[in-house]
mmCIF file of C-alpha atoms in Angstrom:
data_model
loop_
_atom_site.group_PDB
_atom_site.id
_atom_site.type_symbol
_atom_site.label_atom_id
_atom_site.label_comp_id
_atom_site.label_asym_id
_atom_site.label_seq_id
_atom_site.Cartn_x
_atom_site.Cartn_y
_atom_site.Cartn_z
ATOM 1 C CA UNK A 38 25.907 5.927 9.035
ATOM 2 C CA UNK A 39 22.662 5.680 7.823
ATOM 3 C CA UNK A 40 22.076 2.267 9.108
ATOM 4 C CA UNK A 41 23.304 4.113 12.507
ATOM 5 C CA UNK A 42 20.143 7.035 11.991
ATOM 6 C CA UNK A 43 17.704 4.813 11.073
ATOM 7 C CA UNK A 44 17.909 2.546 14.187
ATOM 8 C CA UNK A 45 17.687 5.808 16.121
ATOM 9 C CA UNK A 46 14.519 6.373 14.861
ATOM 10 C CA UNK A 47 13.185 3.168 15.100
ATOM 11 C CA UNK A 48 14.034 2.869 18.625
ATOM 12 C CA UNK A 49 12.247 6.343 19.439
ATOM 13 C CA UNK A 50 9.134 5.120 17.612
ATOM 14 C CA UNK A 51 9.852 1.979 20.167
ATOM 15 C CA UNK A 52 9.934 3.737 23.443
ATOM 16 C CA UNK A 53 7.588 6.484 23.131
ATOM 17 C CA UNK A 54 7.534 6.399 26.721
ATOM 18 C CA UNK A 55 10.758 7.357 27.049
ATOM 19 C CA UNK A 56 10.304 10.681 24.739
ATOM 20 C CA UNK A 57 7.456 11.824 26.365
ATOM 21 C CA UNK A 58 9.150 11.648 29.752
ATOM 22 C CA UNK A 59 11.634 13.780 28.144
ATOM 23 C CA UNK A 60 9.771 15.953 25.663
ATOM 24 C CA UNK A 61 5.766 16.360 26.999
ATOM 25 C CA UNK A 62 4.930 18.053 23.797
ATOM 26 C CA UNK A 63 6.282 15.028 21.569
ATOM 27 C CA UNK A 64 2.851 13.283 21.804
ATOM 28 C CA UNK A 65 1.661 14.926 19.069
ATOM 29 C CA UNK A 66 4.632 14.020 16.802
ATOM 30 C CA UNK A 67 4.051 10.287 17.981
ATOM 31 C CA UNK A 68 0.329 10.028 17.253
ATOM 32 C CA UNK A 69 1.357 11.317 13.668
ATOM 33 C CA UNK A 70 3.314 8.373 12.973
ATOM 34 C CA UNK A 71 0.868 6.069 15.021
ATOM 35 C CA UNK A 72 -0.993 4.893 11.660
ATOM 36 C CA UNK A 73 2.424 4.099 9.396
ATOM 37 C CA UNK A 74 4.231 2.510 12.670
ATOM 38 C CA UNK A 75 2.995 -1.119 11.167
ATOM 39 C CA UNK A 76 4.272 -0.517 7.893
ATOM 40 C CA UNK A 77 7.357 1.230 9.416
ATOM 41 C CA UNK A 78 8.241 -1.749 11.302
ATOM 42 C CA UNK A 79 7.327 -4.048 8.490
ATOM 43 C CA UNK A 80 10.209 -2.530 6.606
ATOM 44 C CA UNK A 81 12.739 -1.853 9.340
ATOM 45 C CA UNK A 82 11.803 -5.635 10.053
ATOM 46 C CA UNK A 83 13.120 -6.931 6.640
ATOM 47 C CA UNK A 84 15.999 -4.327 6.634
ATOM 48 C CA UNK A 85 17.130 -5.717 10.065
ATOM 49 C CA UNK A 86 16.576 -8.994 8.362
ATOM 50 C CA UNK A 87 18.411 -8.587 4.936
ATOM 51 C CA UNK A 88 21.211 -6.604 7.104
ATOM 52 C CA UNK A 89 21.792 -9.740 9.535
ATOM 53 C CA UNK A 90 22.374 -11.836 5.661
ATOM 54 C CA UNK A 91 24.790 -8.789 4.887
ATOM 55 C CA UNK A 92 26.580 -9.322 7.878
ATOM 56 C CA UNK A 93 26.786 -13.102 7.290
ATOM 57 C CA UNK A 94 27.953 -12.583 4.077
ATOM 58 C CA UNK A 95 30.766 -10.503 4.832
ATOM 59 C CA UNK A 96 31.848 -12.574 7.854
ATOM 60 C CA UNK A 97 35.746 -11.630 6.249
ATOM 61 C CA UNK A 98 35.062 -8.587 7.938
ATOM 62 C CA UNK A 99 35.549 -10.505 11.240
ATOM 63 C CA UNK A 100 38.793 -10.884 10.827
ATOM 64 C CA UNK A 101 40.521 -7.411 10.003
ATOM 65 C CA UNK A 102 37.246 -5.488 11.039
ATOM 66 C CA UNK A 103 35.554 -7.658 14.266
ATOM 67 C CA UNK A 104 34.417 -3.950 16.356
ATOM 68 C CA UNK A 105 32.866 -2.563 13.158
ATOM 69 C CA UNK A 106 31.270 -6.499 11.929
ATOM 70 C CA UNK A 107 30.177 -7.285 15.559
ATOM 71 C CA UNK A 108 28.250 -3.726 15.356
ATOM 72 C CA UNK A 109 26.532 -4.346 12.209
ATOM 73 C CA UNK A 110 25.194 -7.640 12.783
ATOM 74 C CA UNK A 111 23.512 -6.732 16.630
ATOM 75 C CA UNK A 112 22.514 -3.365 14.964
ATOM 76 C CA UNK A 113 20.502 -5.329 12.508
ATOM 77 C CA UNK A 114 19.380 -8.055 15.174
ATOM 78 C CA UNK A 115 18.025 -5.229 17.225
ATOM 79 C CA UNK A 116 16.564 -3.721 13.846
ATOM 80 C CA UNK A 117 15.002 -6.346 13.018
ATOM 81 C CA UNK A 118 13.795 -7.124 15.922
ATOM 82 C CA UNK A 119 12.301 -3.829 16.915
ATOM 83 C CA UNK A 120 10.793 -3.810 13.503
ATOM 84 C CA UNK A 121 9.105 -6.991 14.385
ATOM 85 C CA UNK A 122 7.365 -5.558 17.331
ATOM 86 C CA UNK A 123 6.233 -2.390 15.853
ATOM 87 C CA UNK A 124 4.965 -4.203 12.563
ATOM 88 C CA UNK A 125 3.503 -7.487 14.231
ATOM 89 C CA UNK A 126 -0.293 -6.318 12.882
ATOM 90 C CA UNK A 127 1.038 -6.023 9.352
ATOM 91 C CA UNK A 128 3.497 -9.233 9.502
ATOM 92 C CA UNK A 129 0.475 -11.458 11.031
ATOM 93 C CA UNK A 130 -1.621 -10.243 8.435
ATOM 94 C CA UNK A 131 0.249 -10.416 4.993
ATOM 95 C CA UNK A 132 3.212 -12.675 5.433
ATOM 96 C CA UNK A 133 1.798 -14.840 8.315
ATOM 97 C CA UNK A 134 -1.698 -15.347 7.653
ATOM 98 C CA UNK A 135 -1.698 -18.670 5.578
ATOM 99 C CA UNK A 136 0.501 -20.450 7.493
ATOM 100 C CA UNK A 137 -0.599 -21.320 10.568
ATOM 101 C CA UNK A 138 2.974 -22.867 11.990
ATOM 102 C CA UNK A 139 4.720 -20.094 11.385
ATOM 103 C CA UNK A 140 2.076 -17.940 12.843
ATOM 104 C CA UNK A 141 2.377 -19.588 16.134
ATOM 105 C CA UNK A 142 6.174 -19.328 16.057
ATOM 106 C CA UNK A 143 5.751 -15.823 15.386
ATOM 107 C CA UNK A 144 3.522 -15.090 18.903
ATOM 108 C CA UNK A 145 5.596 -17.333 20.793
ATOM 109 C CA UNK A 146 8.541 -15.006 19.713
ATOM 110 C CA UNK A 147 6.892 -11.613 19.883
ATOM 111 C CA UNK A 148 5.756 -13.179 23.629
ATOM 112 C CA UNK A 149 9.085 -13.584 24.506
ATOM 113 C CA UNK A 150 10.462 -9.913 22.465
ATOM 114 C CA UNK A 151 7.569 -7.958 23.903
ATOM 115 C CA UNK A 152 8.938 -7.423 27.646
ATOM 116 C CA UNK A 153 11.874 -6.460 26.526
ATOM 117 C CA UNK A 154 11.003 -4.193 24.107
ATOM 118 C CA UNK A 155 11.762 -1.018 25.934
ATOM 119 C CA UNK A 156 15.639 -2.096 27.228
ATOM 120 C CA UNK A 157 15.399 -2.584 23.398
ATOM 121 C CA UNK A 158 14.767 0.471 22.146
ATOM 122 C CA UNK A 159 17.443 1.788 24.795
ATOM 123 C CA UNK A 160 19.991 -0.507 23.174
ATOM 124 C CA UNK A 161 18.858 0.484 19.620
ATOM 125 C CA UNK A 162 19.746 3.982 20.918
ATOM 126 C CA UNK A 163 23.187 3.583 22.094
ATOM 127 C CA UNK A 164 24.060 1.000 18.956
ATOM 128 C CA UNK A 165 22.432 3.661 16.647
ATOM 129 C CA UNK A 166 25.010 6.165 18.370
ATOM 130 C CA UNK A 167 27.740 3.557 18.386
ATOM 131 C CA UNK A 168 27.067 3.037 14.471
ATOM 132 C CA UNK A 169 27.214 6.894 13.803
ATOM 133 C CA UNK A 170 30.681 7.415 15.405
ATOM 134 C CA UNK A 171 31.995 3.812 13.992
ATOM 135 C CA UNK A 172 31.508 5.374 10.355
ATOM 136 C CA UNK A 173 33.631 7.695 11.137
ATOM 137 C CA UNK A 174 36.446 5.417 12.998
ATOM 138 C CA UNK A 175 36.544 2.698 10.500
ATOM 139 C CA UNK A 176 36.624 3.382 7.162
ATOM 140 C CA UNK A 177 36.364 0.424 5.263
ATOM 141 C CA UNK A 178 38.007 0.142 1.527
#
């Protein structure tokens, strides 16, 4: 479940348009967070990443629990990569900044992520939902 909350939040840091068309007075609350978003993503980027290795290596799941296994391993692939977009600055600058390979790898992805990083957010939303309710469907032993 908490995997579930935390890509909600993520994905409304991600689409801030999207709030504000909903919620004028939630411009304030977004500027707030405006200054930690790198570091925010920067974490949600490694937790996305880490949770796509979980997923791998509980691929058993598949078999008696593919609905629940499929869910955690996009849930993490949109983690990590909406944590990628929102902590590009941060990534560039402490993990990418000596290697200059993997630094062009890294723009040529976020050039390709970057467009889609609103349908995204909306994706995050409804697999952050999706993860919520799942908890409570599948309970895993």
């Amino acid at each position: 479940m908490s995997w579930g909350i935390s890509l909600i939040l993520l994905s409304i840091l991600a689409v801030p348009s999207l709030l504000l068309s909903k919620k004028p007075n939630a411009k304030e609350l977004l500027e707030k967070f405006e200054p930690y978003q790198g570091w925010i993503g920067m974490v949600f980027c490694f937790w996305g990443i880490w949770g796509i290795v979980s997923a791998i290596l509980t691929i058993g799941w598949l078999s008696t629990w593919p609905i629940l296994w499929i869910t955690y391993l996009v849930g993490n692939i949109v983690t990590a990569a909406l944590g990628f977009m929102l902590g590009y600055g941060l990534i560039n600058k402490y993990v990418l900044s000596k290697n200059e390979t993997a630094k062009a790898k890294a723009e040529e992805m976020r050039a390709k992520i970057a467009p889609k990083q609103g349908k995204l957010g909306l994706i995050g939303l409804v697999l952050g939902a999706w993860m919520i309710v799942s908890s409570f469907l599948f309970v895993v032993s």
